Short mmCIF file of N, CA and C in Angstrom, two decimals:
data_model
loop_
_atom_site.label_atom_id
_atom_site.label_comp_id
_atom_site.label_asym_id
_atom_site.label_seq_id
_atom_site.Cartn_x
_atom_site.Cartn_y
_atom_site.Cartn_z
N UNK A 1 65.45 62.58 96.95
CA UNK A 1 65.69 63.72 97.82
C UNK A 1 67.18 63.87 98.12
N UNK A 2 67.84 62.73 98.44
CA UNK A 2 69.26 62.76 98.75
C UNK A 2 70.07 63.24 97.54
N UNK A 3 69.71 62.78 96.33
CA UNK A 3 70.40 63.20 95.12
C UNK A 3 70.20 64.70 94.88
N UNK A 4 69.00 65.20 95.17
CA UNK A 4 68.74 66.64 95.00
C UNK A 4 69.61 67.46 95.96
N UNK A 5 69.75 67.00 97.20
CA UNK A 5 70.59 67.71 98.17
C UNK A 5 72.05 67.71 97.73
N UNK A 6 72.52 66.56 97.24
CA UNK A 6 73.89 66.49 96.75
C UNK A 6 74.10 67.42 95.56
N UNK A 7 73.12 67.46 94.66
CA UNK A 7 73.21 68.34 93.49
C UNK A 7 73.25 69.80 93.92
N UNK A 8 72.41 70.19 94.84
CA UNK A 8 72.37 71.58 95.32
C UNK A 8 73.68 71.91 96.04
N UNK A 9 74.16 71.01 96.86
CA UNK A 9 75.42 71.23 97.57
C UNK A 9 76.57 71.40 96.57
N UNK A 10 76.64 70.54 95.56
CA UNK A 10 77.69 70.63 94.54
C UNK A 10 77.58 71.94 93.76
N UNK A 11 76.37 72.34 93.44
CA UNK A 11 76.15 73.59 92.72
C UNK A 11 76.64 74.79 93.53
N UNK A 12 76.35 74.79 94.82
CA UNK A 12 76.81 75.88 95.69
C UNK A 12 78.33 75.92 95.73
N UNK A 13 78.98 74.77 95.86
CA UNK A 13 80.45 74.72 95.91
C UNK A 13 81.04 75.24 94.61
N UNK A 14 80.56 74.75 93.47
CA UNK A 14 81.12 75.18 92.18
C UNK A 14 80.87 76.66 91.91
N UNK A 15 79.71 77.16 92.25
CA UNK A 15 79.43 78.57 91.99
C UNK A 15 80.23 79.48 92.92
N UNK A 16 80.49 79.05 94.13
CA UNK A 16 81.25 79.89 95.06
C UNK A 16 82.73 79.90 94.72
N UNK A 17 83.25 78.84 94.10
CA UNK A 17 84.68 78.79 93.77
C UNK A 17 85.05 79.84 92.73
N UNK A 18 84.20 80.07 91.77
CA UNK A 18 84.52 81.03 90.72
C UNK A 18 84.34 82.47 91.13
N UNK A 19 83.69 82.76 92.23
CA UNK A 19 83.42 84.13 92.64
C UNK A 19 84.14 84.52 93.91
N UNK A 20 85.18 83.82 94.25
CA UNK A 20 85.92 84.09 95.47
C UNK A 20 86.64 85.44 95.37
N UNK A 21 86.27 86.43 96.19
CA UNK A 21 86.89 87.75 96.08
C UNK A 21 88.32 87.76 96.58
N UNK A 22 88.81 86.67 97.13
CA UNK A 22 90.16 86.62 97.65
C UNK A 22 91.18 86.10 96.64
N UNK A 23 90.76 85.79 95.43
CA UNK A 23 91.73 85.38 94.42
C UNK A 23 92.73 86.50 94.22
N UNK A 24 93.99 86.16 94.03
CA UNK A 24 95.03 87.17 93.92
C UNK A 24 95.03 87.88 92.58
N UNK A 25 94.59 87.24 91.51
CA UNK A 25 94.59 87.89 90.20
C UNK A 25 93.42 87.39 89.37
N UNK A 26 92.83 88.29 88.60
CA UNK A 26 91.71 87.92 87.75
C UNK A 26 91.72 88.80 86.50
N UNK A 27 91.08 88.29 85.45
CA UNK A 27 91.00 89.03 84.19
C UNK A 27 89.80 89.96 84.23
N UNK A 28 90.01 91.20 83.84
CA UNK A 28 88.93 92.19 83.84
C UNK A 28 88.16 92.12 82.52
N UNK A 29 87.04 92.81 82.44
CA UNK A 29 86.26 92.85 81.22
C UNK A 29 87.04 93.48 80.07
N UNK A 30 87.97 94.38 80.39
CA UNK A 30 88.77 95.04 79.36
C UNK A 30 89.91 94.15 78.85
N UNK A 31 90.13 92.99 79.49
CA UNK A 31 91.20 92.09 79.08
C UNK A 31 92.48 92.27 79.87
N UNK A 32 92.52 93.27 80.74
CA UNK A 32 93.68 93.46 81.59
C UNK A 32 93.54 92.52 82.79
N UNK A 33 94.56 92.49 83.63
CA UNK A 33 94.53 91.65 84.83
C UNK A 33 94.60 92.54 86.05
N UNK A 34 93.88 92.15 87.08
CA UNK A 34 93.81 92.95 88.30
C UNK A 34 94.01 92.06 89.52
N UNK A 35 94.39 92.71 90.60
CA UNK A 35 94.53 92.02 91.88
C UNK A 35 93.89 92.90 92.95
N UNK A 36 92.83 92.39 93.57
CA UNK A 36 92.21 93.14 94.66
C UNK A 36 93.15 93.27 95.85
N UNK A 37 93.78 92.17 96.32
CA UNK A 37 94.72 92.33 97.44
C UNK A 37 95.92 93.22 97.05
N UNK A 38 96.34 93.13 95.79
CA UNK A 38 97.45 93.95 95.31
C UNK A 38 97.04 95.37 94.97
N UNK A 39 95.74 95.59 94.80
CA UNK A 39 95.18 96.92 94.53
C UNK A 39 95.68 97.50 93.22
N UNK A 40 95.91 96.66 92.19
CA UNK A 40 96.39 97.20 90.93
C UNK A 40 95.72 96.53 89.74
N UNK A 41 95.86 97.20 88.58
CA UNK A 41 95.43 96.68 87.28
C UNK A 41 96.61 96.87 86.34
N UNK A 42 96.86 95.90 85.47
CA UNK A 42 97.93 96.01 84.47
C UNK A 42 97.60 95.16 83.26
N UNK A 43 98.16 95.53 82.13
CA UNK A 43 97.92 94.84 80.87
C UNK A 43 99.00 93.79 80.62
N UNK A 44 98.96 92.70 81.43
CA UNK A 44 99.85 91.57 81.18
C UNK A 44 99.46 90.95 79.84
N UNK A 45 100.42 90.46 79.05
CA UNK A 45 100.06 89.86 77.76
C UNK A 45 99.30 88.54 77.91
N UNK A 46 99.59 87.78 78.97
CA UNK A 46 98.83 86.57 79.31
C UNK A 46 98.67 86.54 80.83
N UNK A 47 97.76 85.71 81.30
CA UNK A 47 97.47 85.66 82.73
C UNK A 47 98.71 85.41 83.58
N UNK A 48 98.98 86.29 84.54
CA UNK A 48 100.14 86.11 85.40
C UNK A 48 99.89 85.08 86.50
N UNK A 49 100.95 84.51 86.97
CA UNK A 49 100.92 83.59 88.12
C UNK A 49 101.36 84.36 89.35
N UNK A 50 100.74 84.08 90.47
CA UNK A 50 101.07 84.75 91.73
C UNK A 50 101.89 83.84 92.62
N UNK A 51 102.87 84.41 93.28
CA UNK A 51 103.61 83.69 94.32
C UNK A 51 103.93 84.69 95.43
N UNK A 52 104.13 84.18 96.63
CA UNK A 52 104.47 85.02 97.78
C UNK A 52 105.74 84.46 98.40
N UNK A 53 106.63 85.37 98.77
CA UNK A 53 107.90 85.00 99.36
C UNK A 53 108.00 85.67 100.73
N UNK A 54 108.28 84.87 101.75
CA UNK A 54 108.45 85.41 103.10
C UNK A 54 109.81 86.10 103.22
N UNK A 55 109.81 87.30 103.80
CA UNK A 55 111.03 88.07 104.03
C UNK A 55 111.11 88.47 105.48
N UNK A 56 112.32 88.76 105.91
CA UNK A 56 112.52 89.25 107.27
C UNK A 56 113.73 90.17 107.29
N UNK A 57 113.55 91.34 107.92
CA UNK A 57 114.64 92.26 108.20
C UNK A 57 114.62 92.48 109.70
N UNK A 58 115.66 92.02 110.37
CA UNK A 58 115.67 92.07 111.83
C UNK A 58 114.53 91.22 112.36
N UNK A 59 113.70 91.81 113.19
CA UNK A 59 112.55 91.09 113.74
C UNK A 59 111.29 91.28 112.90
N UNK A 60 111.36 92.14 111.89
CA UNK A 60 110.19 92.44 111.07
C UNK A 60 110.01 91.41 109.96
N UNK A 61 108.83 90.78 109.95
CA UNK A 61 108.50 89.80 108.93
C UNK A 61 107.45 90.39 108.00
N UNK A 62 107.60 90.12 106.70
CA UNK A 62 106.64 90.59 105.71
C UNK A 62 106.76 89.72 104.48
N UNK A 63 105.81 89.86 103.55
CA UNK A 63 105.82 89.06 102.33
C UNK A 63 106.01 89.94 101.11
N UNK A 64 106.69 89.37 100.12
CA UNK A 64 106.78 89.99 98.80
C UNK A 64 105.83 89.20 97.91
N UNK A 65 104.92 89.89 97.25
CA UNK A 65 103.99 89.25 96.33
C UNK A 65 104.46 89.51 94.91
N UNK A 66 104.57 88.44 94.13
CA UNK A 66 105.09 88.52 92.77
C UNK A 66 104.05 87.99 91.80
N UNK A 67 103.79 88.77 90.75
CA UNK A 67 102.89 88.40 89.67
C UNK A 67 103.73 88.36 88.41
N UNK A 68 103.84 87.18 87.78
CA UNK A 68 104.74 87.04 86.63
C UNK A 68 104.02 86.38 85.47
N UNK A 69 104.27 86.94 84.29
CA UNK A 69 103.74 86.42 83.04
C UNK A 69 104.91 86.28 82.07
N UNK A 70 105.04 85.13 81.43
CA UNK A 70 106.16 84.94 80.51
C UNK A 70 105.66 84.56 79.12
N UNK A 71 106.34 85.10 78.13
CA UNK A 71 106.10 84.72 76.73
C UNK A 71 107.37 84.04 76.25
N UNK A 72 107.56 82.82 76.67
CA UNK A 72 108.78 82.11 76.35
C UNK A 72 109.86 82.44 77.37
N UNK A 73 111.04 81.87 77.18
CA UNK A 73 112.09 82.02 78.19
C UNK A 73 112.72 83.42 78.24
N UNK A 74 112.52 84.24 77.20
CA UNK A 74 113.22 85.52 77.14
C UNK A 74 112.31 86.74 77.15
N UNK A 75 111.11 86.60 77.70
CA UNK A 75 110.18 87.73 77.78
C UNK A 75 109.37 87.58 79.07
N UNK A 76 109.81 88.31 80.10
CA UNK A 76 109.20 88.20 81.43
C UNK A 76 108.60 89.54 81.86
N UNK A 77 107.32 89.52 82.16
CA UNK A 77 106.59 90.68 82.62
C UNK A 77 106.26 90.44 84.10
N UNK A 78 106.60 91.38 84.98
CA UNK A 78 106.30 91.12 86.39
C UNK A 78 105.95 92.38 87.16
N UNK A 79 105.14 92.16 88.17
CA UNK A 79 104.81 93.19 89.15
C UNK A 79 105.01 92.54 90.51
N UNK A 80 105.75 93.22 91.36
CA UNK A 80 105.87 92.74 92.73
C UNK A 80 105.52 93.89 93.66
N UNK A 81 105.00 93.53 94.81
CA UNK A 81 104.77 94.55 95.83
C UNK A 81 105.12 94.01 97.20
N UNK A 82 105.52 94.93 98.04
CA UNK A 82 105.87 94.61 99.42
C UNK A 82 105.19 95.62 100.31
N UNK A 83 104.52 95.14 101.34
CA UNK A 83 103.96 96.00 102.39
C UNK A 83 104.98 96.03 103.52
N UNK A 84 105.79 97.08 103.55
CA UNK A 84 106.81 97.17 104.59
C UNK A 84 106.19 97.55 105.92
N UNK A 85 106.79 97.10 107.01
CA UNK A 85 106.32 97.55 108.32
C UNK A 85 106.38 99.08 108.36
N UNK A 86 105.33 99.68 108.90
CA UNK A 86 105.18 101.13 108.84
C UNK A 86 106.38 101.88 109.40
N UNK A 87 106.93 101.42 110.52
CA UNK A 87 108.06 102.13 111.12
C UNK A 87 109.29 102.11 110.22
N UNK A 88 109.41 101.12 109.34
CA UNK A 88 110.56 101.05 108.43
C UNK A 88 110.45 102.07 107.31
N UNK A 89 109.25 102.31 106.83
CA UNK A 89 109.10 103.08 105.61
C UNK A 89 108.73 104.55 105.85
N UNK A 90 108.13 104.85 106.99
CA UNK A 90 107.72 106.24 107.22
C UNK A 90 108.90 107.17 107.43
N UNK A 91 110.05 106.63 107.80
CA UNK A 91 111.22 107.47 108.02
C UNK A 91 111.95 107.79 106.72
N UNK A 92 111.50 107.21 105.60
CA UNK A 92 112.17 107.42 104.31
C UNK A 92 111.30 108.24 103.36
N UNK A 93 111.94 109.12 102.58
CA UNK A 93 111.22 109.86 101.55
C UNK A 93 111.00 108.94 100.35
N UNK A 94 110.10 109.34 99.47
CA UNK A 94 109.88 108.57 98.25
C UNK A 94 111.19 108.44 97.46
N UNK A 95 111.93 109.54 97.36
CA UNK A 95 113.18 109.52 96.60
C UNK A 95 114.18 108.52 97.19
N UNK A 96 114.26 108.45 98.51
CA UNK A 96 115.15 107.48 99.15
C UNK A 96 114.70 106.05 98.87
N UNK A 97 113.41 105.82 98.93
CA UNK A 97 112.87 104.49 98.65
C UNK A 97 113.16 104.09 97.21
N UNK A 98 112.94 105.02 96.26
CA UNK A 98 113.19 104.71 94.85
C UNK A 98 114.67 104.48 94.60
N UNK A 99 115.51 105.31 95.17
CA UNK A 99 116.96 105.17 94.99
C UNK A 99 117.43 103.82 95.53
N UNK A 100 116.98 103.47 96.72
CA UNK A 100 117.36 102.20 97.32
C UNK A 100 116.80 101.03 96.51
N UNK A 101 115.56 101.16 96.04
CA UNK A 101 114.93 100.09 95.26
C UNK A 101 115.66 99.84 93.95
N UNK A 102 116.02 100.90 93.23
CA UNK A 102 116.75 100.75 91.97
C UNK A 102 118.14 100.18 92.24
N UNK A 103 118.81 100.69 93.26
CA UNK A 103 120.15 100.19 93.62
C UNK A 103 120.09 98.71 93.96
N UNK A 104 119.12 98.31 94.79
CA UNK A 104 118.98 96.89 95.16
C UNK A 104 118.71 96.02 93.94
N UNK A 105 117.83 96.49 93.06
CA UNK A 105 117.50 95.72 91.86
C UNK A 105 118.74 95.59 90.96
N UNK A 106 119.43 96.71 90.75
CA UNK A 106 120.63 96.70 89.90
C UNK A 106 121.70 95.79 90.49
N UNK A 107 121.84 95.78 91.81
CA UNK A 107 122.83 94.92 92.45
C UNK A 107 122.51 93.44 92.25
N UNK A 108 121.20 93.08 92.26
CA UNK A 108 120.80 91.68 92.08
C UNK A 108 121.21 91.14 90.71
N UNK A 109 121.23 92.03 89.70
CA UNK A 109 121.52 91.58 88.34
C UNK A 109 122.85 92.14 87.83
N UNK A 110 123.70 92.61 88.73
CA UNK A 110 124.93 93.33 88.35
C UNK A 110 125.95 92.47 87.60
N UNK A 111 125.83 91.16 87.70
CA UNK A 111 126.78 90.33 86.96
C UNK A 111 126.60 90.50 85.45
N UNK A 112 125.37 90.72 85.01
CA UNK A 112 125.09 90.82 83.58
C UNK A 112 124.59 92.18 83.12
N UNK A 113 124.01 92.98 84.03
CA UNK A 113 123.38 94.23 83.64
C UNK A 113 123.99 95.43 84.35
N UNK A 114 123.85 96.60 83.70
CA UNK A 114 124.29 97.85 84.28
C UNK A 114 123.20 98.90 84.10
N UNK A 115 123.13 99.83 85.04
CA UNK A 115 122.11 100.88 84.98
C UNK A 115 122.43 101.82 83.82
N UNK A 116 121.47 101.97 82.92
CA UNK A 116 121.64 102.81 81.74
C UNK A 116 120.99 104.18 81.93
N UNK A 117 119.76 104.18 82.48
CA UNK A 117 119.08 105.47 82.66
C UNK A 117 118.12 105.40 83.85
N UNK A 118 117.84 106.58 84.37
CA UNK A 118 117.02 106.72 85.56
C UNK A 118 116.32 108.07 85.49
N UNK A 119 114.99 108.09 85.70
CA UNK A 119 114.27 109.37 85.68
C UNK A 119 113.00 109.31 86.52
N UNK A 120 112.63 110.43 87.06
CA UNK A 120 111.38 110.54 87.80
C UNK A 120 110.23 110.57 86.81
N UNK A 121 109.12 109.92 87.19
CA UNK A 121 107.96 109.85 86.30
C UNK A 121 106.68 110.06 87.10
N UNK A 122 105.60 110.28 86.37
CA UNK A 122 104.26 110.26 86.94
C UNK A 122 103.40 109.45 85.98
N UNK A 123 102.63 108.52 86.54
CA UNK A 123 101.80 107.63 85.74
C UNK A 123 100.49 107.38 86.47
N UNK A 124 99.39 107.70 85.83
CA UNK A 124 98.06 107.49 86.40
C UNK A 124 97.96 108.05 87.83
N UNK A 125 98.54 109.23 88.04
CA UNK A 125 98.47 109.89 89.34
C UNK A 125 99.50 109.42 90.35
N UNK A 126 100.34 108.48 89.99
CA UNK A 126 101.38 107.98 90.89
C UNK A 126 102.73 108.57 90.48
N UNK A 127 103.46 109.09 91.46
CA UNK A 127 104.82 109.54 91.19
C UNK A 127 105.74 108.37 91.44
N UNK A 128 106.77 108.24 90.61
CA UNK A 128 107.66 107.11 90.75
C UNK A 128 108.99 107.32 90.07
N UNK A 129 109.66 106.22 89.82
CA UNK A 129 110.98 106.21 89.22
C UNK A 129 110.99 105.20 88.08
N UNK A 130 111.52 105.60 86.94
CA UNK A 130 111.67 104.74 85.77
C UNK A 130 113.15 104.44 85.59
N UNK A 131 113.50 103.18 85.28
CA UNK A 131 114.89 102.85 85.07
C UNK A 131 115.03 101.81 83.95
N UNK A 132 116.21 101.83 83.33
CA UNK A 132 116.55 100.87 82.29
C UNK A 132 117.93 100.31 82.61
N UNK A 133 118.05 99.00 82.52
CA UNK A 133 119.34 98.32 82.68
C UNK A 133 119.66 97.62 81.37
N UNK A 134 120.89 97.78 80.91
CA UNK A 134 121.31 97.13 79.67
C UNK A 134 122.40 96.10 79.99
N UNK A 135 122.60 95.21 79.03
CA UNK A 135 123.60 94.16 79.21
C UNK A 135 125.01 94.73 79.22
N UNK A 136 125.83 94.15 80.06
CA UNK A 136 127.26 94.48 80.06
C UNK A 136 127.90 93.78 78.86
N UNK A 137 129.01 94.31 78.41
CA UNK A 137 129.69 93.72 77.26
C UNK A 137 130.06 92.25 77.51
N UNK A 138 130.46 91.92 78.73
CA UNK A 138 130.82 90.54 79.04
C UNK A 138 129.64 89.59 78.83
N UNK A 139 128.42 90.03 79.14
CA UNK A 139 127.22 89.21 78.92
C UNK A 139 126.90 89.11 77.43
N UNK A 140 127.08 90.19 76.71
CA UNK A 140 126.85 90.18 75.26
C UNK A 140 127.83 89.23 74.59
N UNK A 141 129.09 89.26 75.04
CA UNK A 141 130.11 88.37 74.48
C UNK A 141 129.76 86.90 74.70
N UNK A 142 128.99 86.61 75.73
CA UNK A 142 128.57 85.23 76.02
C UNK A 142 127.29 84.86 75.28
N UNK A 143 126.75 85.79 74.47
CA UNK A 143 125.56 85.51 73.67
C UNK A 143 124.25 85.98 74.28
N UNK A 144 124.30 86.68 75.41
CA UNK A 144 123.07 87.16 76.04
C UNK A 144 122.47 88.30 75.21
N UNK A 145 121.15 88.39 75.25
CA UNK A 145 120.41 89.45 74.55
C UNK A 145 119.32 89.94 75.47
N UNK A 146 118.95 91.20 75.32
CA UNK A 146 117.83 91.73 76.08
C UNK A 146 118.20 92.93 76.93
N UNK A 147 117.25 93.34 77.74
CA UNK A 147 117.39 94.49 78.61
C UNK A 147 116.35 94.38 79.72
N UNK A 148 116.42 95.28 80.69
CA UNK A 148 115.42 95.36 81.76
C UNK A 148 114.88 96.77 81.78
N UNK A 149 113.57 96.87 81.82
CA UNK A 149 112.88 98.15 81.95
C UNK A 149 112.05 98.06 83.23
N UNK A 150 112.10 99.09 84.07
CA UNK A 150 111.38 99.00 85.32
C UNK A 150 110.81 100.32 85.81
N UNK A 151 109.86 100.20 86.71
CA UNK A 151 109.24 101.36 87.37
C UNK A 151 109.01 101.01 88.83
N UNK A 152 109.20 102.01 89.69
CA UNK A 152 108.92 101.87 91.12
C UNK A 152 107.89 102.92 91.52
N UNK A 153 106.92 102.50 92.32
CA UNK A 153 105.91 103.41 92.85
C UNK A 153 105.68 103.09 94.33
N UNK A 154 105.36 104.12 95.07
CA UNK A 154 105.04 103.95 96.50
C UNK A 154 103.62 104.44 96.74
N UNK A 155 102.90 103.67 97.54
CA UNK A 155 101.57 104.08 97.99
C UNK A 155 101.47 103.69 99.46
N UNK A 156 101.64 104.66 100.34
CA UNK A 156 101.65 104.37 101.77
C UNK A 156 102.88 103.56 102.11
N UNK A 157 102.70 102.43 102.79
CA UNK A 157 103.84 101.58 103.13
C UNK A 157 104.06 100.46 102.10
N UNK A 158 103.33 100.53 100.99
CA UNK A 158 103.47 99.54 99.93
C UNK A 158 104.34 100.10 98.81
N UNK A 159 105.29 99.28 98.34
CA UNK A 159 106.15 99.65 97.23
C UNK A 159 105.94 98.64 96.10
N UNK A 160 105.65 99.15 94.91
CA UNK A 160 105.44 98.34 93.72
C UNK A 160 106.67 98.43 92.82
N UNK A 161 107.08 97.30 92.25
CA UNK A 161 108.14 97.27 91.25
C UNK A 161 107.57 96.58 90.02
N UNK A 162 107.53 97.30 88.90
CA UNK A 162 107.00 96.79 87.65
C UNK A 162 108.19 96.61 86.71
N UNK A 163 108.40 95.42 86.18
CA UNK A 163 109.56 95.20 85.31
C UNK A 163 109.24 94.35 84.09
N UNK A 164 110.03 94.60 83.06
CA UNK A 164 110.07 93.73 81.89
C UNK A 164 111.52 93.33 81.71
N UNK A 165 111.77 92.05 81.50
CA UNK A 165 113.11 91.52 81.28
C UNK A 165 113.07 90.67 80.03
N UNK A 166 113.88 91.03 79.03
CA UNK A 166 113.94 90.20 77.84
C UNK A 166 114.27 90.95 76.58
N UNK A 167 113.92 90.32 75.47
CA UNK A 167 114.10 90.89 74.14
C UNK A 167 112.98 91.90 73.89
N UNK A 168 113.15 92.70 72.84
CA UNK A 168 112.09 93.63 72.46
C UNK A 168 110.80 92.84 72.20
N UNK A 169 109.69 93.38 72.71
CA UNK A 169 108.39 92.73 72.53
C UNK A 169 107.33 93.81 72.36
N UNK A 170 106.38 93.58 71.48
CA UNK A 170 105.33 94.56 71.21
C UNK A 170 104.44 94.83 72.42
N UNK A 171 104.39 93.91 73.39
CA UNK A 171 103.54 94.06 74.57
C UNK A 171 104.16 94.90 75.68
N UNK A 172 105.45 95.18 75.58
CA UNK A 172 106.16 95.84 76.68
C UNK A 172 105.60 97.22 76.98
N UNK A 173 105.43 98.04 75.96
CA UNK A 173 104.94 99.41 76.16
C UNK A 173 103.57 99.44 76.82
N UNK A 174 102.66 98.64 76.30
CA UNK A 174 101.30 98.60 76.87
C UNK A 174 101.34 98.14 78.33
N UNK A 175 102.14 97.13 78.62
CA UNK A 175 102.25 96.62 79.99
C UNK A 175 102.81 97.69 80.92
N UNK A 176 103.91 98.29 80.55
CA UNK A 176 104.57 99.28 81.42
C UNK A 176 103.70 100.51 81.65
N UNK A 177 102.99 100.95 80.62
CA UNK A 177 102.17 102.17 80.73
C UNK A 177 100.83 101.92 81.43
N UNK A 178 100.39 100.67 81.47
CA UNK A 178 99.04 100.38 81.98
C UNK A 178 98.95 100.30 83.49
N UNK A 179 100.05 100.06 84.20
CA UNK A 179 99.98 99.86 85.65
C UNK A 179 99.31 101.05 86.32
N UNK A 180 98.31 100.73 87.15
CA UNK A 180 97.61 101.75 87.93
C UNK A 180 96.96 101.09 89.13
N UNK A 181 96.62 101.90 90.10
CA UNK A 181 95.96 101.38 91.29
C UNK A 181 94.47 101.31 91.08
N UNK A 182 93.84 100.32 91.71
CA UNK A 182 92.40 100.22 91.66
C UNK A 182 91.81 101.37 92.47
N UNK A 183 92.31 101.54 93.68
CA UNK A 183 91.94 102.66 94.54
C UNK A 183 93.23 103.35 94.92
N UNK A 184 93.28 104.64 94.78
CA UNK A 184 94.53 105.34 95.06
C UNK A 184 95.00 105.12 96.48
N UNK A 185 94.11 105.05 97.44
CA UNK A 185 94.48 104.81 98.83
C UNK A 185 94.19 103.37 99.18
N UNK A 186 95.14 102.74 99.86
CA UNK A 186 94.96 101.34 100.27
C UNK A 186 93.94 101.24 101.30
#
């Protein structure tokens, strides 16, 4: 009897671990990866890893969630999202948010990259901003190769940044074009 109870208890634990709806990322039947808390689906080439980074602006605390998949050291696919405090983001237009987001991203990598192109886009019902950063000549002279391709989307107080950093890869187009929300409204 005791062994049967232990077996049943173990079975319940193992079966519940695989069906936890709070997992940050999971593979869909179509082979893409989705995040229920992130409210998105994307065609990462391999399963992404999730990490969360605590941020603070003034007294406002929030987290940045990052989903990253790498195919070697020079091919990085990532999606990050931030749920900004409502009072911070409602005073800004989408265009202001996208402009600031691209500027901030370009500034982070400005030692090696420069903004090459920027355009408004619409993808799967989301309006956003598409940008490309290319290597500066000084980085090329040091042997660096690659580029950055990115997209920014806003949904309520959440801002998504989808990027590819690296050499040309056959998976880049599918990944960049596949990003969409599970539910349009959070």
